[in-house]
Amino acid sequence: MIRRDLPHFYSDSTLLRFAMSLNQPASSNQSAVRAFFAGTFVGGLLFVMAGTVDAREWSSPNGYFRVIADAIAFDDKTVVLKKPTGELIAAELSELSEEDQEYVKSREAKEAYQQSVDQMQTWTAADGMKVRGRVLAYGKKDLVVRRQLGKIIINDKRFAAMDPLHQKVTLRILSKLVGQEITNEKELEAWGKTLRGDTRTFPLEGVLMELESGDEIGVPFFLFAKEEQELLQPGWKAWLANESDSEAQQRESLMLQTQAMEYQRDRENQKQIEALKLGLLATATGVVTIWEVILEPMQGNYYRRTSVMVPAQNSQAAEQMVLQKYPGFRVVGVRRASR
């Protein structure tokens, strides 16, 4: 597995980065932060984006659930599978067979990752500008602007000292936020005079993107074209609702990465990832019928559409078991998953 350590917000090395909480080792009770505008790496998130390999069978430990699919992305907790139909499902590794868990750690899976690390994506800004990069994670942070000795300071760094691309992104962000076209440093300094001695703080929400140069920049949602905003935003509320749950945020960012990768491969097929839950299969004994219960989150619940596999005598019993386990959802479908 490849370890990507994540930095703190707004340092000299990178203009725009977004935050994401991460788990520290078990010996520590502190949480690390994946950041937006960062330079010093802290904490740790393990993830790989795997290129599509030959489909294989995946199963629950007791074999009651089986599916043929490609592993297209995974980290140390979750694997995202693509069925032959194009459907995308995210399963927790702990709910899959030991063989599946070993496969994710295997040389074959790592080689699939190596084949995909250089695959850049092309993203379009709302004004038509094209950007080559890979979407990595959700995040949020304030953009702080002040004027000091006649110079504009962006998050403790002089605007004039920034990389040209970062300057361009910053100008576009500020133009949108203040409702005034600011296209160059001269216009920025003219606007900055209105600050007088004040500091302006703008909350930003969006994604962390790695550019072809290797730089990582934070891109607010509003800078993306409408179609791409619709692709990137569905998991945002779930990420936001889990600010105290670093594992859940890590899972949402992995699914964001996968969603972005699949969109670039096939822009006509914008399937959202469905969570797959197999934990209830552990209660299955003897000859049983396995049911698939499809759940949609109710208002105020920002989790993803979820498929739950459950052993039960009939569909009604399956529904009852699942709703007890997953409050905050409503059942939108039940089907028999075993003969």
Coordinates of C-alpha atoms in Angstrom, one line a residue:
M1 CA 0.0 0.0 0.0
I2 CA 1.1 3.6 -0.6
R3 CA 1.1 6.0 2.3
R4 CA 0.1 9.6 1.5
D5 CA 0.7 11.8 4.5
L6 CA -1.4 14.9 4.7
P7 CA -0.5 18.4 5.5
H8 CA -1.7 21.4 7.5
F9 CA -3.5 24.4 6.0
Y10 CA -2.0 27.3 4.1
S11 CA 1.8 27.0 4.0
D12 CA 4.4 28.5 1.6
S13 CA 4.7 25.4 -0.5
T14 CA 1.1 25.1 -1.8
L15 CA -1.5 27.8 -2.3
L16 CA -4.7 26.0 -1.9
R17 CA -5.4 22.9 0.2
F18 CA -8.5 21.6 2.0
A19 CA -8.8 19.9 5.4
M20 CA -9.6 16.3 6.2
S21 CA -9.4 14.7 9.6
L22 CA -7.5 11.4 9.8
N23 CA -6.8 8.7 12.3
Q24 CA -3.5 8.7 14.2
P25 CA -1.9 5.4 15.4
A26 CA -3.8 3.7 18.2
S27 CA -1.4 5.0 20.8
S28 CA -2.6 8.6 20.2
N29 CA -6.0 10.1 20.9
Q30 CA -5.3 13.1 18.7
S31 CA -6.6 13.4 15.2
A32 CA -4.5 14.5 12.3
V33 CA -5.7 17.0 9.7
R34 CA -5.6 16.7 6.0
A35 CA -5.2 20.2 4.9
F36 CA -5.8 22.9 2.3
F37 CA -2.9 25.3 1.7
A38 CA -0.2 23.1 3.3
G39 CA 3.4 22.2 3.4
T40 CA 4.2 20.0 6.4
F41 CA 2.9 16.5 6.2
V42 CA 1.2 15.0 9.2
G43 CA -1.1 12.0 10.0
G44 CA -1.6 9.3 7.4
L45 CA -4.1 8.2 4.8
L46 CA -3.5 4.9 3.0
F47 CA -5.1 4.7 -0.4
V48 CA -4.5 3.6 -3.9
M49 CA -6.4 4.2 -7.1
A50 CA -6.2 0.9 -9.0
G51 CA -6.6 0.6 -12.7
T52 CA -9.3 -1.7 -13.9
V53 CA -8.0 -5.3 -13.9
D54 CA -9.6 -8.6 -14.8
A55 CA -12.8 -9.1 -13.0
R56 CA -12.7 -11.6 -10.1
E57 CA -15.2 -13.0 -7.6
W58 CA -15.6 -11.2 -4.3
S59 CA -17.5 -12.8 -1.4
S60 CA -18.5 -12.5 2.2
P61 CA -16.6 -14.7 4.7
N62 CA -19.3 -17.3 4.8
G63 CA -19.9 -17.3 1.0
Y64 CA -23.5 -16.2 1.2
F65 CA -22.7 -13.1 -0.9
R66 CA -20.8 -13.4 -4.1
V67 CA -20.2 -10.9 -7.0
I68 CA -18.0 -10.7 -10.0
A69 CA -16.4 -7.3 -10.2
D70 CA -13.2 -5.2 -10.8
A71 CA -11.5 -3.6 -7.9
I72 CA -11.0 0.0 -9.2
A73 CA -10.0 1.7 -5.9
F74 CA -9.2 0.8 -2.4
D75 CA -7.6 1.9 0.9
D76 CA -6.9 0.1 4.1
K77 CA -10.6 0.1 5.0
T78 CA -12.7 0.1 1.9
V79 CA -12.7 -1.3 -1.7
V80 CA -14.7 0.1 -4.5
L81 CA -15.9 -2.5 -7.0
K82 CA -17.2 -2.1 -10.5
K83 CA -19.7 -4.7 -11.8
P84 CA -19.9 -5.7 -15.4
T85 CA -23.1 -3.6 -15.6
G86 CA -21.1 -0.5 -14.7
E87 CA -22.6 -0.2 -11.2
L88 CA -20.2 0.9 -8.5
I89 CA -20.3 -0.5 -5.0
A90 CA -18.2 0.3 -1.9
A91 CA -17.6 -2.5 0.6
E92 CA -15.8 -2.6 3.9
L93 CA -12.8 -4.9 3.7
S94 CA -13.6 -6.3 7.1
E95 CA -16.9 -7.7 5.7
L96 CA -15.2 -9.5 2.8
S97 CA -13.5 -12.9 2.8
E98 CA -9.9 -13.3 3.9
E99 CA -8.9 -14.1 0.3
D100 CA -10.4 -10.8 -0.8
Q101 CA -8.5 -8.9 1.9
E102 CA -5.3 -10.6 0.9
Y103 CA -5.9 -9.8 -2.7
V104 CA -6.1 -6.1 -1.9
K105 CA -2.7 -6.3 -0.3
S106 CA -1.3 -8.3 -3.2
R107 CA 1.4 -7.5 -5.8
E108 CA -1.2 -7.8 -8.5
A109 CA -3.3 -5.0 -6.9
K110 CA -0.3 -2.8 -6.4
E111 CA 0.8 -3.3 -10.0
A112 CA -2.7 -2.1 -11.1
Y113 CA -2.1 1.0 -9.0
Q114 CA 1.3 1.6 -10.6
Q115 CA -0.4 1.5 -14.0
S116 CA -2.9 4.2 -13.0
V117 CA -0.8 6.7 -11.0
D118 CA 0.2 8.7 -14.1
Q119 CA -3.4 9.0 -15.4
M120 CA -4.3 12.6 -15.2
Q121 CA -7.9 13.9 -15.6
T122 CA -9.1 17.0 -17.5
W123 CA -11.4 19.3 -15.5
T124 CA -13.3 22.3 -16.8
A125 CA -13.7 25.6 -14.8
A126 CA -17.0 27.5 -15.0
D127 CA -15.3 30.0 -17.4
G128 CA -14.1 27.2 -19.7
M129 CA -10.5 27.0 -18.5
K130 CA -9.1 23.4 -18.6
V131 CA -7.1 22.0 -15.8
R132 CA -5.2 18.7 -15.8
G133 CA -5.1 17.0 -12.4
R134 CA -6.5 14.2 -10.2
V135 CA -9.1 14.8 -7.5
L136 CA -8.0 13.5 -4.1
A137 CA -10.2 14.5 -1.3
Y138 CA -13.0 16.8 0.1
G139 CA -12.1 19.7 2.4
K140 CA -12.8 23.2 3.6
K141 CA -10.8 26.2 4.9
D142 CA -10.9 29.9 5.2
L143 CA -9.2 32.2 2.6
V144 CA -7.8 35.1 4.6
V145 CA -6.9 38.3 2.8
R146 CA -5.2 41.4 4.3
R147 CA -3.1 44.4 3.2
Q148 CA 0.3 45.1 4.7
L149 CA 2.7 47.8 3.7
G150 CA 0.8 48.2 0.4
K151 CA 1.0 44.5 -0.5
I152 CA -1.7 41.9 -0.5
I153 CA -1.2 39.0 1.8
I154 CA -3.1 35.8 1.2
N155 CA -3.0 33.4 4.1
D156 CA 0.2 34.9 5.4
K157 CA 2.0 34.9 2.0
R158 CA 2.5 37.8 -0.3
F159 CA 0.5 37.4 -3.5
A160 CA 3.5 38.5 -5.6
A161 CA 5.5 35.6 -4.3
M162 CA 3.0 33.0 -5.3
D163 CA 3.3 30.6 -8.3
P164 CA 1.6 32.0 -11.4
L165 CA -1.1 29.3 -11.5
H166 CA -1.8 29.8 -7.8
Q167 CA -2.1 33.5 -8.5
K168 CA -4.6 32.9 -11.3
V169 CA -6.7 30.5 -9.1
T170 CA -6.7 33.0 -6.2
L171 CA -7.8 35.9 -8.5
R172 CA -10.7 33.8 -9.8
I173 CA -11.8 32.8 -6.3
L174 CA -11.7 36.4 -5.1
S175 CA -13.5 37.7 -8.2
K176 CA -16.3 35.3 -7.5
L177 CA -16.4 36.0 -3.7
V178 CA -16.4 39.8 -3.9
G179 CA -18.5 40.2 -7.0
Q180 CA -15.8 42.2 -8.9
E181 CA -13.6 41.2 -11.8
I182 CA -10.0 41.1 -10.6
T183 CA -7.6 39.8 -13.3
N184 CA -4.1 40.9 -12.3
E185 CA -2.0 42.0 -9.4
K186 CA -2.6 45.7 -10.1
E187 CA -6.3 45.3 -9.9
L188 CA -5.9 43.2 -6.8
E189 CA -3.9 45.9 -5.1
A190 CA -6.5 48.5 -6.1
W191 CA -9.3 46.4 -4.6
G192 CA -7.0 45.8 -1.5
K193 CA -7.0 49.5 -0.7
T194 CA -10.7 49.1 0.2
L195 CA -9.6 46.8 3.1
R196 CA -7.8 49.6 4.8
G197 CA -6.5 47.9 8.0
D198 CA -9.2 45.2 8.0
T199 CA -8.8 41.5 7.2
R200 CA -11.4 39.7 5.0
T201 CA -12.1 36.0 5.7
F202 CA -13.9 33.8 3.1
P203 CA -14.9 30.3 4.0
L204 CA -14.1 27.9 1.1
E205 CA -15.5 24.4 0.4
G206 CA -14.3 22.1 -2.4
V207 CA -11.8 19.4 -3.3
L208 CA -8.1 18.9 -3.2
M209 CA -6.6 18.3 -6.6
E210 CA -3.1 17.1 -7.6
L211 CA -1.8 18.8 -10.8
E212 CA 0.5 17.3 -13.4
S213 CA 3.3 19.3 -11.9
G214 CA 2.8 17.4 -8.6
D215 CA 1.4 20.5 -6.8
E216 CA -1.8 20.0 -4.9
I217 CA -4.3 22.9 -4.9
G218 CA -7.7 23.3 -3.4
V219 CA -10.5 24.1 -5.8
P220 CA -13.8 25.4 -4.5
F221 CA -16.9 23.8 -6.0
F222 CA -18.0 27.1 -7.6
L223 CA -14.9 27.1 -9.9
F224 CA -16.0 23.9 -11.6
A225 CA -18.4 23.8 -14.6
K226 CA -22.0 22.9 -13.6
E227 CA -21.8 19.3 -14.9
E228 CA -18.7 18.6 -12.9
Q229 CA -20.1 20.2 -9.7
E230 CA -23.0 17.8 -10.0
L231 CA -20.5 14.9 -10.1
L232 CA -18.4 16.1 -7.2
Q233 CA -20.9 17.4 -4.7
P234 CA -23.1 14.4 -3.8
G235 CA -20.7 13.1 -1.2
W236 CA -19.9 16.5 0.2
K237 CA -22.7 16.7 2.8
A238 CA -21.9 13.2 4.0
W239 CA -18.2 14.2 4.4
L240 CA -19.3 17.4 6.2
A241 CA -21.7 15.5 8.5
N242 CA -18.8 13.2 9.6
E243 CA -16.3 15.9 10.7
S244 CA -15.8 14.0 14.0
D245 CA -15.4 10.6 12.2
S246 CA -12.1 10.5 10.3
E247 CA -12.7 7.0 9.0
A248 CA -16.1 8.0 7.4
Q249 CA -14.4 11.1 5.9
Q250 CA -11.6 8.9 4.5
R251 CA -14.3 6.6 2.9
E252 CA -16.1 9.5 1.3
S253 CA -12.9 10.9 -0.1
L254 CA -12.0 7.5 -1.6
M255 CA -15.4 7.3 -3.2
L256 CA -14.9 10.9 -4.5
Q257 CA -11.6 9.8 -6.1
T258 CA -13.3 6.8 -7.7
Q259 CA -16.3 8.8 -8.9
A260 CA -13.9 11.3 -10.6
M261 CA -11.8 8.6 -12.2
E262 CA -14.9 6.8 -13.6
Y263 CA -16.3 10.1 -14.9
Q264 CA -13.1 10.8 -16.8
R265 CA -13.2 7.3 -18.4
D266 CA -16.9 7.6 -19.4
R267 CA -18.5 11.0 -19.2
E268 CA -21.9 9.6 -20.3
N269 CA -22.0 7.1 -17.4
Q270 CA -22.2 9.1 -14.2
K271 CA -23.2 6.4 -11.8
Q272 CA -23.1 7.3 -8.1
I273 CA -21.3 4.8 -5.8
E274 CA -23.6 2.6 -3.7
A275 CA -22.5 1.5 -0.2
L276 CA -22.6 -2.3 0.3
K277 CA -23.2 -3.7 3.8
L278 CA -22.6 -7.4 4.5
G279 CA -22.4 -7.4 8.3
L280 CA -25.8 -9.0 8.8
L281 CA -24.8 -12.1 6.8
A282 CA -22.7 -13.2 9.8
T283 CA -26.0 -14.2 11.5
A284 CA -26.9 -16.6 8.7
T285 CA -27.1 -20.3 9.6
G286 CA -28.2 -23.4 7.8
V287 CA -30.4 -23.1 4.7
V288 CA -31.5 -19.5 4.4
T289 CA -32.7 -17.0 1.8
I290 CA -30.5 -14.0 1.3
W291 CA -32.3 -10.7 0.5
E292 CA -30.9 -7.5 -0.8
V293 CA -32.6 -4.5 0.7
I294 CA -32.0 -1.1 -1.0
L295 CA -32.0 1.9 1.2
E296 CA -32.3 5.6 0.5
P297 CA -31.3 8.2 3.2
M298 CA -34.2 10.2 4.6
Q299 CA -34.1 14.0 4.8
G300 CA -31.3 15.1 7.1
N301 CA -29.3 11.9 6.6
Y302 CA -26.5 12.5 4.1
Y303 CA -25.2 9.0 3.8
R304 CA -25.2 7.3 0.4
R305 CA -27.7 5.0 -1.2
T306 CA -27.0 1.6 0.5
S307 CA -27.5 -2.0 -0.4
V308 CA -27.8 -4.4 2.6
M309 CA -27.6 -8.2 2.3
V310 CA -29.6 -9.9 5.0
P311 CA -30.7 -13.5 5.7
A312 CA -34.4 -13.8 6.4
Q313 CA -37.4 -16.0 5.9
N314 CA -39.2 -13.5 3.7
S315 CA -38.9 -9.9 2.3
Q316 CA -41.0 -8.4 5.1
A317 CA -38.7 -9.9 7.8
A318 CA -35.7 -8.7 5.8
E319 CA -37.0 -5.1 5.7
Q320 CA -37.6 -5.1 9.5
M321 CA -34.2 -6.4 10.3
V322 CA -32.5 -3.8 8.1
L323 CA -34.5 -0.8 9.3
Q324 CA -33.7 -1.7 12.9
K325 CA -30.0 -1.7 12.0
Y326 CA -30.1 1.4 9.8
P327 CA -32.4 4.1 11.2
G328 CA -32.6 7.2 9.1
F329 CA -33.2 5.3 5.9
R330 CA -36.3 4.2 4.0
V331 CA -36.6 1.1 1.9
V332 CA -36.9 1.6 -1.8
G333 CA -36.6 -2.0 -3.0
V334 CA -36.2 -5.6 -1.8
R335 CA -35.1 -8.5 -4.0
R336 CA -34.1 -12.1 -3.5
A337 CA -30.3 -12.4 -3.8
S338 CA -30.1 -16.2 -3.4
R339 CA -32.1 -19.0 -5.0

